[in-house]
Coordinates of C-alpha atoms and ligand atoms in Angstrom, one line a residue:
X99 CA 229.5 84.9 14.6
X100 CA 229.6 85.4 10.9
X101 CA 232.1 83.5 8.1
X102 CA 233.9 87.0 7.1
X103 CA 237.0 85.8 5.3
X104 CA 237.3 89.3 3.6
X105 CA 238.2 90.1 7.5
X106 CA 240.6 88.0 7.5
X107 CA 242.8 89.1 4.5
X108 CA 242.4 92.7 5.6
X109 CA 244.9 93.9 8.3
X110 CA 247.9 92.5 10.2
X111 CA 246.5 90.7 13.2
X112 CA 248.3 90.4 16.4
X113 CA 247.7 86.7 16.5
X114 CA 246.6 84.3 13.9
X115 CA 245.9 80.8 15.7
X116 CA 245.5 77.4 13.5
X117 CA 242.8 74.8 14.8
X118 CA 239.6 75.6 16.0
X119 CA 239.7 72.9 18.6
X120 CA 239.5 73.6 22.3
X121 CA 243.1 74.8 22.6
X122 CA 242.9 76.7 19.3
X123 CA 239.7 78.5 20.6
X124 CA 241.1 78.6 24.1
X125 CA 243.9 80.5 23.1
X126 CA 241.9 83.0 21.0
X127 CA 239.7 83.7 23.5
X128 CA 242.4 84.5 26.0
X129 CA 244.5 86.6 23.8
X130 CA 241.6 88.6 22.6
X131 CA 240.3 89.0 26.5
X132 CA 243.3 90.3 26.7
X133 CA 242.8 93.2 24.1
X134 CA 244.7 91.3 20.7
X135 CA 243.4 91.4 17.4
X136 CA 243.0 87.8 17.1
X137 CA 242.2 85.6 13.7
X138 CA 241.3 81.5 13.8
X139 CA 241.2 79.8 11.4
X140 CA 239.7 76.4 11.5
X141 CA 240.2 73.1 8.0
X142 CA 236.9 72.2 9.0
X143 CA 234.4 72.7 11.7
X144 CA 235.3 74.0 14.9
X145 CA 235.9 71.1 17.4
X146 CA 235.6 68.6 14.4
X147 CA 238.9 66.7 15.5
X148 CA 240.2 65.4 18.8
X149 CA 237.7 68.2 21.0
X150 CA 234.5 66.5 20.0
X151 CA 235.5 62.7 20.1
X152 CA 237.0 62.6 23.9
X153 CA 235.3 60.9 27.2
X154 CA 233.9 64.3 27.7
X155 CA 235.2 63.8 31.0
X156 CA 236.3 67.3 32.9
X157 CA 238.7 65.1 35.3
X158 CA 241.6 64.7 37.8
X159 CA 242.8 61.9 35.6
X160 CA 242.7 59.3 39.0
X161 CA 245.3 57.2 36.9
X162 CA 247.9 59.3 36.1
X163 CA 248.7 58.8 40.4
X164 CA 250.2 56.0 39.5
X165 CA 252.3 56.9 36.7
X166 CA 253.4 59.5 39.8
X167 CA 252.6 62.6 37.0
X168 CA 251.2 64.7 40.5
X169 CA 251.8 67.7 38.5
X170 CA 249.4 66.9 36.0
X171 CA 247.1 65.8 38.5
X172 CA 247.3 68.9 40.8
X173 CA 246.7 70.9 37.5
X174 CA 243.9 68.7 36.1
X175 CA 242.3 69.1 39.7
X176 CA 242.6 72.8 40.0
X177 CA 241.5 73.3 35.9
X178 CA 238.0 71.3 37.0
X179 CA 237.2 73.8 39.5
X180 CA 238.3 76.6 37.8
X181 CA 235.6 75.3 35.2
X182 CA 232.8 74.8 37.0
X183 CA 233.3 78.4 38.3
X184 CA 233.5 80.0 34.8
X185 CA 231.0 77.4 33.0
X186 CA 228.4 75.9 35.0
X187 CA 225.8 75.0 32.6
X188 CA 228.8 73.3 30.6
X189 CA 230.8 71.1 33.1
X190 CA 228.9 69.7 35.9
X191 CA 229.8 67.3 38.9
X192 CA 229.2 63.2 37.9
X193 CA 229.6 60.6 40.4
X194 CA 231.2 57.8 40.0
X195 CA 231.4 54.1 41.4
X196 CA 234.6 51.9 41.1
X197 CA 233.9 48.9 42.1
X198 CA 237.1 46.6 42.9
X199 CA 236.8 43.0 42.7
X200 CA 239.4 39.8 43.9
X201 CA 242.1 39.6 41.6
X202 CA 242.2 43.2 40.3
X203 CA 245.2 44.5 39.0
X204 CA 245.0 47.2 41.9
X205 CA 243.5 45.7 45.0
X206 CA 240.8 47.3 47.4
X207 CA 243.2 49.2 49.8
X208 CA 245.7 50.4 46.8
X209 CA 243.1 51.9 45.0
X210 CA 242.0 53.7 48.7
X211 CA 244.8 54.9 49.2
X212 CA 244.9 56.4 45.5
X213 CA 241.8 58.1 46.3
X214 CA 242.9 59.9 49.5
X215 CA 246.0 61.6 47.1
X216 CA 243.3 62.4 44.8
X217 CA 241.5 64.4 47.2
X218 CA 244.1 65.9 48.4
X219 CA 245.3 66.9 45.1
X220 CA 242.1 69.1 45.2
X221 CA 242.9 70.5 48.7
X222 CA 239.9 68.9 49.4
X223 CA 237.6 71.4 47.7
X224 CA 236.2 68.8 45.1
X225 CA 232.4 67.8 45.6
X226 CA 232.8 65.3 48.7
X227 CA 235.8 63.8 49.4
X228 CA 235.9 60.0 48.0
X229 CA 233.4 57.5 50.4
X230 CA 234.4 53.4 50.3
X231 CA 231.4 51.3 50.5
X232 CA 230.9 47.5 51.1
X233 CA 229.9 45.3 48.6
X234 CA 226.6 46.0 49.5
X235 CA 226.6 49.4 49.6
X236 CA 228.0 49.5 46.4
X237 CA 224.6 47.2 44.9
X238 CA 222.4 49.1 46.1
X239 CA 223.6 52.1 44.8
X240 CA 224.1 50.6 41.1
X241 CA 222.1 47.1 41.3
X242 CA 223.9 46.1 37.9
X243 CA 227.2 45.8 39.7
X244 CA 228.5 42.2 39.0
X245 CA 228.4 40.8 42.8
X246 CA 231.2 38.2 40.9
X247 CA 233.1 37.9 38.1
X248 CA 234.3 34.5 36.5
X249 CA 237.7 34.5 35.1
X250 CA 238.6 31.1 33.4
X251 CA 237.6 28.7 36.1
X252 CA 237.7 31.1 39.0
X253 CA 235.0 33.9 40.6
X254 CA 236.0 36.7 42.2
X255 CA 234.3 38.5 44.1
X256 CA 232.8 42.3 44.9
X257 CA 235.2 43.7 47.1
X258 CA 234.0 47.2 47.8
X259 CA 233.2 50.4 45.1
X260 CA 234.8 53.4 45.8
X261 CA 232.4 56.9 45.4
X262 CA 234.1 60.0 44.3
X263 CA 233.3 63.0 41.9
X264 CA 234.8 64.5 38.2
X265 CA 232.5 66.4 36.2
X266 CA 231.3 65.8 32.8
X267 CA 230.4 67.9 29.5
X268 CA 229.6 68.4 25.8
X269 CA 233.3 68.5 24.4
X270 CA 232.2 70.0 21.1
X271 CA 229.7 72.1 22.6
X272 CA 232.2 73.5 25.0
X273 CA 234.9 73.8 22.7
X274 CA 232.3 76.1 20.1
X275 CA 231.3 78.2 23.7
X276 CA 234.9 79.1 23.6
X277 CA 235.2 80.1 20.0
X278 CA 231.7 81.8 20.1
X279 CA 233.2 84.1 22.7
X280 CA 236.5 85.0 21.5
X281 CA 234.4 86.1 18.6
X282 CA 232.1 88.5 20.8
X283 CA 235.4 89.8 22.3
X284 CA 236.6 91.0 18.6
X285 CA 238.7 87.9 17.4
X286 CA 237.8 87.1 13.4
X287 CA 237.1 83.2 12.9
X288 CA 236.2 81.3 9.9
X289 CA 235.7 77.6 9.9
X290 CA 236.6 75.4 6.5
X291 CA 239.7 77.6 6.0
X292 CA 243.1 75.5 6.2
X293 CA 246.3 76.5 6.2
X294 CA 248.3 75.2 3.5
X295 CA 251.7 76.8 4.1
X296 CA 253.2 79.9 5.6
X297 CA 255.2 82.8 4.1
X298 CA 258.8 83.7 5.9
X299 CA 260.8 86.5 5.9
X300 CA 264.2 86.5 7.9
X301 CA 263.4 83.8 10.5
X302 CA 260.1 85.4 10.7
X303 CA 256.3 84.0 9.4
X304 CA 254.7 87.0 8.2
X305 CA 251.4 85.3 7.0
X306 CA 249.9 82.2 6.4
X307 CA 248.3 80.7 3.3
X308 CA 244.8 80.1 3.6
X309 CA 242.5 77.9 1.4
X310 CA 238.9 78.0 1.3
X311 CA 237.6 74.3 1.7
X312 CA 234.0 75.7 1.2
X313 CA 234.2 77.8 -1.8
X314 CA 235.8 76.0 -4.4
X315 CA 239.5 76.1 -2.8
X316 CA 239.8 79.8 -3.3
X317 CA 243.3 80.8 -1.7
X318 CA 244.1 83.7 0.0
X319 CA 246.7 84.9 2.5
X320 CA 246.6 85.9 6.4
X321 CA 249.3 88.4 7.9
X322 CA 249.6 88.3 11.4
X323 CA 252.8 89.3 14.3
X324 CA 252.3 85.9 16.1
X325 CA 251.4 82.4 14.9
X326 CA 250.0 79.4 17.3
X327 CA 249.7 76.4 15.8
X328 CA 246.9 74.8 17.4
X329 CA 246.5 71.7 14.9
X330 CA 245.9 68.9 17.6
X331 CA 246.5 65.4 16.2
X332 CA 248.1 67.8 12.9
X333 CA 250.6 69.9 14.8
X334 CA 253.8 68.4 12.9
X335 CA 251.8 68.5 9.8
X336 CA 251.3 72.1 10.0
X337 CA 255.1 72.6 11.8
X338 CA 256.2 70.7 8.8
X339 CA 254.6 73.7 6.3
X340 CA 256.9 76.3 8.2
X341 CA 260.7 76.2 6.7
X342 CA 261.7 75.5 10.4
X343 CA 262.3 72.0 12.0
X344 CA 258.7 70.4 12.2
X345 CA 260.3 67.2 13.8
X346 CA 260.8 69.3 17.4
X347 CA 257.4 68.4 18.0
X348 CA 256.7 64.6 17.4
X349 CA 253.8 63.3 18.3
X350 CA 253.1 59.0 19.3
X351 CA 249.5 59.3 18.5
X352 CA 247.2 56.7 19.9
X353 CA 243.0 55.9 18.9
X354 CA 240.8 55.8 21.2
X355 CA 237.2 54.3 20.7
X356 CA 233.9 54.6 22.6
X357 CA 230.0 52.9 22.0
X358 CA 227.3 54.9 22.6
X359 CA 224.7 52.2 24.3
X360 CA 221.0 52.2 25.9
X361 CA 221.9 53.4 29.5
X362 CA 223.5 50.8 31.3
X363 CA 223.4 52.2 34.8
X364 CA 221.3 55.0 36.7
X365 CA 222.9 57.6 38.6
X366 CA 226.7 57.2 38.4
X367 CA 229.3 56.7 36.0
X368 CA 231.3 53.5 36.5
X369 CA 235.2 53.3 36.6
X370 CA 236.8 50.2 36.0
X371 CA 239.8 47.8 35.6
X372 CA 239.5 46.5 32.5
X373 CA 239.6 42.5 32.8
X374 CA 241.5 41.8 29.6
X375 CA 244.5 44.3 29.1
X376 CA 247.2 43.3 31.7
X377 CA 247.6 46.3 32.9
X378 CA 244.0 46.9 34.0
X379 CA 243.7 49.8 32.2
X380 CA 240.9 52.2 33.5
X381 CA 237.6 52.0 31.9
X382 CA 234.5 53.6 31.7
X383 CA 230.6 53.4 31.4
X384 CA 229.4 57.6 31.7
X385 CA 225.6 58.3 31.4
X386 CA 224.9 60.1 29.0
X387 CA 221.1 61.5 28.7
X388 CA 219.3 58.1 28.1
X389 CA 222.5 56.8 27.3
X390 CA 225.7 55.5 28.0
X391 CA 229.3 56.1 26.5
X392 CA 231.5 53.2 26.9
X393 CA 235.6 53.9 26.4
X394 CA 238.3 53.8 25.7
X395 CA 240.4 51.6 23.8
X396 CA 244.4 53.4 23.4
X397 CA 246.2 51.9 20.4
X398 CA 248.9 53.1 18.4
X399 CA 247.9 55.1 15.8
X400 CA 249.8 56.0 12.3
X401 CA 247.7 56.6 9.8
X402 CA 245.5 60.0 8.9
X403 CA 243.6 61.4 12.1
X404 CA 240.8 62.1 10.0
X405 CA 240.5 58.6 8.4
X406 CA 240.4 57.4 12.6
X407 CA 237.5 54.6 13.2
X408 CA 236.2 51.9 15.2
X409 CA 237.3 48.9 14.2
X410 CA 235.3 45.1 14.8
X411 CA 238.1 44.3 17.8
X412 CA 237.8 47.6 19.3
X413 CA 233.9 47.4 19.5
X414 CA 234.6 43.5 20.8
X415 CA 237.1 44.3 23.3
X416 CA 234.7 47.4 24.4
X417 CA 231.7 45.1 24.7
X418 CA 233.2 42.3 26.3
X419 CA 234.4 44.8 29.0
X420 CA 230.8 46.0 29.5
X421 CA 229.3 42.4 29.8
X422 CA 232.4 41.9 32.6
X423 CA 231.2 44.5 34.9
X424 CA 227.5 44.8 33.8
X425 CA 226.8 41.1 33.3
X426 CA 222.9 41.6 33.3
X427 CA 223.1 44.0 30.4
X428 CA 224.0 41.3 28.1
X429 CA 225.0 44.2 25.2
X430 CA 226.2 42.8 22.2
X431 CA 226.6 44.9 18.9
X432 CA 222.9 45.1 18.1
X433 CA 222.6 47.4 20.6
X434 CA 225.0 49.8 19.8
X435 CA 223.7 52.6 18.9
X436 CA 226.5 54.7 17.5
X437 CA 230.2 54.9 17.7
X438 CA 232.8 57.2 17.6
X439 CA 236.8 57.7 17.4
X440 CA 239.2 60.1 18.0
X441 CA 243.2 60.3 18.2
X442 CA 245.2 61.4 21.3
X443 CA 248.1 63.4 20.0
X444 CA 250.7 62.4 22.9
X445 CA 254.0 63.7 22.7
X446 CA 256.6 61.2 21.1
X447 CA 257.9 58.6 23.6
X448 CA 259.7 54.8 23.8
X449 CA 256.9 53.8 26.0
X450 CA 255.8 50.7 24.3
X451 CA 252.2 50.7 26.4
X452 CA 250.1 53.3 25.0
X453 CA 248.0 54.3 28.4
X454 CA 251.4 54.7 30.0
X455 CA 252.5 57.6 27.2
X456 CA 252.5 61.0 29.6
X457 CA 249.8 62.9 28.9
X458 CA 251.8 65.9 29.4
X459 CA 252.4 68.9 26.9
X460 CA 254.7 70.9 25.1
X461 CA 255.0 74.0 23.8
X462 CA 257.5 74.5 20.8
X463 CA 259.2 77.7 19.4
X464 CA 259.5 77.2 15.5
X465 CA 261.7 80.6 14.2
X466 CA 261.1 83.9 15.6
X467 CA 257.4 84.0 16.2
X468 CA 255.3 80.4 15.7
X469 CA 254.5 78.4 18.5
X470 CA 253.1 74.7 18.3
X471 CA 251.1 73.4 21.1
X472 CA 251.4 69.6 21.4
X473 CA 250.0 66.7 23.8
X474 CA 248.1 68.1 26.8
X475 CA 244.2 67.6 27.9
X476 CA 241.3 68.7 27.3
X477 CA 241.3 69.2 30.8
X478 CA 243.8 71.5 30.9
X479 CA 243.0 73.5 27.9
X480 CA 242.5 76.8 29.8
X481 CA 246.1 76.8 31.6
X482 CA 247.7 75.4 28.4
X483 CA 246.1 78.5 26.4
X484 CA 247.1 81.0 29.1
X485 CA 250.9 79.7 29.1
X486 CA 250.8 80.2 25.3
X487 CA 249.5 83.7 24.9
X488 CA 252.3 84.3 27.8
X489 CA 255.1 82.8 25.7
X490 CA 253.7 84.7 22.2
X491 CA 253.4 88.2 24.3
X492 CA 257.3 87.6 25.1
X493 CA 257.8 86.6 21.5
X494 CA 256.5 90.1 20.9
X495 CA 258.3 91.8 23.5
X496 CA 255.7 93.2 24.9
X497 CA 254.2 92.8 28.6
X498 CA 251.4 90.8 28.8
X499 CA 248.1 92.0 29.9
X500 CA 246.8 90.2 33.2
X501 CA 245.4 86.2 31.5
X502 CA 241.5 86.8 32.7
X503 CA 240.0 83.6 31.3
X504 CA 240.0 82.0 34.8
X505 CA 237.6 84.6 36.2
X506 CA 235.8 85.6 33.0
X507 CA 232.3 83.2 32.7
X508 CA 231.5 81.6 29.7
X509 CA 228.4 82.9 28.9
X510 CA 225.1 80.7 27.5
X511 CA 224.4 80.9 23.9
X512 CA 221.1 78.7 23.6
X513 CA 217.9 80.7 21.9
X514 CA 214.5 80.5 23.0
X515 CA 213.0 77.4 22.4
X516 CA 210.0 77.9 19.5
X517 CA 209.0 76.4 16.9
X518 CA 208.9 72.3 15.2
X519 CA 210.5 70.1 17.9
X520 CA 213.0 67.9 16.1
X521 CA 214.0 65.3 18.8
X522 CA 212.9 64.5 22.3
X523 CA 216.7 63.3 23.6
X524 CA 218.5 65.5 23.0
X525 CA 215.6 67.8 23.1
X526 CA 216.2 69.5 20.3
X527 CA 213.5 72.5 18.3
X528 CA 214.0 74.5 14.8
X529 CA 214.7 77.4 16.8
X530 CA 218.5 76.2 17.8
X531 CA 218.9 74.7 14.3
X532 CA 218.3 78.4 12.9
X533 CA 220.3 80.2 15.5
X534 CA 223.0 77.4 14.7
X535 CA 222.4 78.8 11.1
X536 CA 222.8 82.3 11.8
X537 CA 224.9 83.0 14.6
X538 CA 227.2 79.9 15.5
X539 CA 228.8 79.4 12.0
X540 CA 226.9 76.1 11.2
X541 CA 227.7 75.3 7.2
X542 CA 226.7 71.7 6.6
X543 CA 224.3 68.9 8.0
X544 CA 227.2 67.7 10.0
X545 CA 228.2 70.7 12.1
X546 CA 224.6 70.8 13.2
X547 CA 224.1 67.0 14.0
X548 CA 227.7 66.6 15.4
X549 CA 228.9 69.6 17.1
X550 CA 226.1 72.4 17.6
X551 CA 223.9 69.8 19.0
X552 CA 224.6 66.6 20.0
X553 CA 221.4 64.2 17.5
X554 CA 224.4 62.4 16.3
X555 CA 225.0 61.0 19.6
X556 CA 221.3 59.9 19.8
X557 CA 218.6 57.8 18.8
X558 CA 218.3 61.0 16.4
X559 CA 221.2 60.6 14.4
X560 CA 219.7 58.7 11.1
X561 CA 218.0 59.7 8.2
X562 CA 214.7 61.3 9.4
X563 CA 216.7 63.8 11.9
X564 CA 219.4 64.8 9.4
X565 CA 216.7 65.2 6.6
X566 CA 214.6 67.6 8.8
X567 CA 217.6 69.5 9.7
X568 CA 218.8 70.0 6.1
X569 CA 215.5 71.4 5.2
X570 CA 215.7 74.0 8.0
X571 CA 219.2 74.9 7.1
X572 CA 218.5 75.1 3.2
X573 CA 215.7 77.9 4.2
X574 CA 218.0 79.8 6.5
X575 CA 221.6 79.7 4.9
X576 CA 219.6 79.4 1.1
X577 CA 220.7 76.4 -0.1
X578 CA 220.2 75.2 -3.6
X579 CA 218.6 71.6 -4.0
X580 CA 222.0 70.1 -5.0
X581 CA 223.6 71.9 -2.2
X582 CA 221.3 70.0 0.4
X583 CA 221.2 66.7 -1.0
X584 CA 225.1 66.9 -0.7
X585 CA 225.6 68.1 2.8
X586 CA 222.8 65.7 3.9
X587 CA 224.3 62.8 2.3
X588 CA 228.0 63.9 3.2
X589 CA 226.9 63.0 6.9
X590 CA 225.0 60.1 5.7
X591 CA 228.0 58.5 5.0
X592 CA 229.6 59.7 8.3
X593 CA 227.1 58.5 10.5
X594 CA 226.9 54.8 8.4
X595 CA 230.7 54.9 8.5
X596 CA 230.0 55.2 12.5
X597 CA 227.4 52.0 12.8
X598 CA 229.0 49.0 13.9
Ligands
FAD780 P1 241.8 69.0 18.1 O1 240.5 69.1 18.8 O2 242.1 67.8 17.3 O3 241.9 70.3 17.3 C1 242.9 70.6 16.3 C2 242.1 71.2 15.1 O4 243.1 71.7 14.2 C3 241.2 70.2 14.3 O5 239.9 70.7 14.4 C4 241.8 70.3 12.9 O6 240.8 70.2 11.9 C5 242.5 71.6 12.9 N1 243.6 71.7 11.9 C6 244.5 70.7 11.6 N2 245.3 71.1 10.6 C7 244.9 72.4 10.2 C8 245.3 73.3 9.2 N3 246.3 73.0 8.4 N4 244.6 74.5 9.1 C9 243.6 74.8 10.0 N5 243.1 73.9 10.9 C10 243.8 72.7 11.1 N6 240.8 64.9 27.7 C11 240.2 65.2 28.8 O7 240.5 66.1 29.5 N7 239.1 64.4 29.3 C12 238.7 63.3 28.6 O8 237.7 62.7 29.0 C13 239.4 63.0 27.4 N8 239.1 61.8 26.7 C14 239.7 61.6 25.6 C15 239.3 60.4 24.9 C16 239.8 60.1 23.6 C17 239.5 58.9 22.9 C18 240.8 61.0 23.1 C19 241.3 60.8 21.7 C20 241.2 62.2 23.8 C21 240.7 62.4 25.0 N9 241.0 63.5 25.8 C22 240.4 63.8 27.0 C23 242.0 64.5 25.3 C24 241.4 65.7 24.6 O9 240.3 65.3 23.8 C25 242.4 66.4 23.8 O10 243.5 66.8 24.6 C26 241.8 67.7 23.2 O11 240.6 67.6 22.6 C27 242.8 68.2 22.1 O12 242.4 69.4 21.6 P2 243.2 70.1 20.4 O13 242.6 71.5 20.2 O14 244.6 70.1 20.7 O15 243.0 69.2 19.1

């Protein structure tokens, strides 16, 4: 996958899609499956925004039940399968514990009886079908279990965990699988390219202005039949460039916030109430190599997605949470070893309680031939992409080829491992920081550390790591001196920005 932008500017494409996160690259890879000359274009690096700062859960979404969204949850269930299928060296089966103590906000029995629509929501084809254990039973799977819990002057006690399996992935490594494919099948993507406004003709966009964020803002313009606007947390922003009503797809964003910690527990992932928030609000602690992810907090959010961080209360709130559950790990912000945020781009609603917003999407017509893809899961990315393509191949009048991204595998892009061996967890060599070079796009420190591998979610993310993989990208993409010093310290400052 090369950065061709002379490509780009060079014929009429069938589809030009905006956002190189997972629905962005989702959608390119199922319209050029299906035989379109396809074009993405990506402000910065591919799964930069929302697709690399999720749970990096591949889930039901147990708590939507409640909210009685069955649609979303029949959909979410038959999406994880459909995954594993295609990608099983990407999404793979995690067990998890919820432990339900005296007092919860949803008692023992409710949250049984939740389960058993889960599995049926999966026509009983996930892993197992959910198992209820005894306090117990529950210990002695994961011995850091609080057996009580003290609220004010009360304990309450273990009541039972409930077993039951999602799967788990690498969001931004998925998410560049996707885009790394749609390129194999013909499609023309360039990362660091934004679209900064859109030339009509009649009700019609017949191309998009493009401006080089790597080259010195050098602008240029992209003509295409069809438009997607892919944009994420940005999708009125971008709406708002067209000279057709943006507003129709107002978002009511919210931030969510996870720790990256020592690993708290040792084979499942842990699912709980959270103790503070009224609503008991679903938490989790997901292993994560040596680690552990703890999330999420849901907020409103207003401001710029890209200026989104974790903030002292969030990390409190998060912590306290952890200590709750997990008394003996006594974590406290020393331990932290990294954090990171990202914004959900849910559709506008009144809803004042943010993990009550539907997590449903929408897909918006703007003039004859744009389409803006808003709310939605990663989760769902795949039948969210396919609906689009469907609706732009109608906007084109013409009949759709057969959608063959359910059946079509994902294939495995990692090189033979040679060479200097740059970390130990993630284990990480030269050799994928030079194919990351020269075949998966990789332009700065960043996209190597954050999204091609997965250091800054490590021990590995500091100084010495970053500095090593500089040098190895300054030989293979032939960096100047200045040029390295400024890419490494541009994610110095990121990962800092990132401590608590
Ligand atoms: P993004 O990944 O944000 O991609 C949009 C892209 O558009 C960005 O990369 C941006 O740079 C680009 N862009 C913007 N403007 C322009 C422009 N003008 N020109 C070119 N490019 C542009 N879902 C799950 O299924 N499981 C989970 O466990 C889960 N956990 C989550 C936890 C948190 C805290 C959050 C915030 C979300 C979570 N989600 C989860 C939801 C999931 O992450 C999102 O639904 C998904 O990542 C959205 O992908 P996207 O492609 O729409 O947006």
């Amino acid at each position: 996958m090369k950065r061709d932008l002379a490509a780009l500017s060079g014929e009429t494409f069938d589809l030009l899609v905006i956002g190189g996160g997972i629905f962005g690259a989702g959608v390119a890879r199922d319209a050029a499956l299906r035989g379109w000359r396809v074009a993405l274009v990506e402000k910065a690096d591919f799964a930069s925004g929302t697709s690399s700062r999720s749970s990096k859960l591949i889930h039901g979404g147990f708590r939507y039940l409640e909210q009685y969204a069955f649609g979303l949850v029949a959909e979410a269930c038959r999406e994880r399968r459909i995954l594993q299928r295609i990608a099983p060296h990407l999404v793979r089966p995690l067990p998890f514990l919820m432990p339900v103590y005296e007092g919860d906000h949803r008692g023992f029995t409710k949250i049984r009886l939740g389960m058993t629509l889960y599995d049926l929501m999966a026509w009983y084809r996930n892993v197992t079908p959910h198992q209820s254990l005894a306090p117990d039973a529950a210990r002695a799977k994961e011995p850091a279990l609080a057996p009580t819990q003290v609220s004010g002057l009360a304990r309450r006690g273990l009541r039972g965990a409930v077993l039951f399996y999602d799967c788990q992935e690498d969001d931004a490594r998925f998410c560049l699988e996707n885009v790394i494919h749609a390129a194999e099948c013909g499609a023309v993507c360039a990362n660091y390219c934004e679209v900064t406004g859109f030339v009509a003709r009649e009700g019609r966009i017949v191309a998009a202005r493009v401006t080089d964020r790597l080259k010195g803002g050098e602008t240029f313009e992209i003509s295409a039949r069809a438009f997607v606007n892919a944009a994420g947390p940005w999708v009125e922003a971008v709406a708002n460039l067209t000279p057709f009503d943006g507003r129709r797809v107002a978002l009511s964003p919210t931030k969510g916030v996870h720790l990256l910690l020592p690993r708290l527990t040792q084979q499942h992932a842990v699912s709980f109430q959270s103790r503070s928030a009224r609503d008991g609000r679903i938490m989790f602690i997901i292993p994560w190599g040596e680690y552990s992810i703890v999330g999420t907090t849901d907020t409103d959010w207003r401001g710029d997605p890209g200026q989104v961080r974790a903030e002292p209360a969030d990390i409190d709130y998060l912590l306290a949470e952890v200590r709750a559950v997990l008394p003996g790990s006594s974590v406290t912000s020393s331990d932290i070893i990294t954090t990171f945020a990202g914004v959900r781009a849910l559709l506008h609603s009144e809803v004042a309680n943010p993990s009550w917003r539907s997590r449903e999407y929408r897909i918006v017509r703007h003039g004859e031939n744009l389409i803006s893809i808003a709310g939605g899961k990663y989760t769902t990315y795949r039948a969210i992409a396919e609906e689009a393509v469907n609706r732009v191949s109608r906007l084109l009048g013409s009949r759709a080829a057969p959608c063959r991204t359910a059946e079509t595998p994902l294939p495995q892009h990692r090189p033979p491992l040679s060479g200097e061996r740059i970390a130990d967890s993630p284990v990480v060599y030269a050799s994928d920081i030079a194919h990351a070079s020269e075949y998966e796009m990789a332009v700065t420190v960043s996209d190597v550390m954050r999204r091609r591998t997965s250091l800054a979610l490590s021990r590995h993310g500091g100084a010495e790591t970053a500095a090593a993989v500089a040098r190895l990208m300054a030989a293979h993409l032939g960096w100047s001196d200045d040029q390295k010093g400024r890419y490494l310290q541009q994610y110095l400052d990121e990962w800092k920005q990132a401590l608590p």
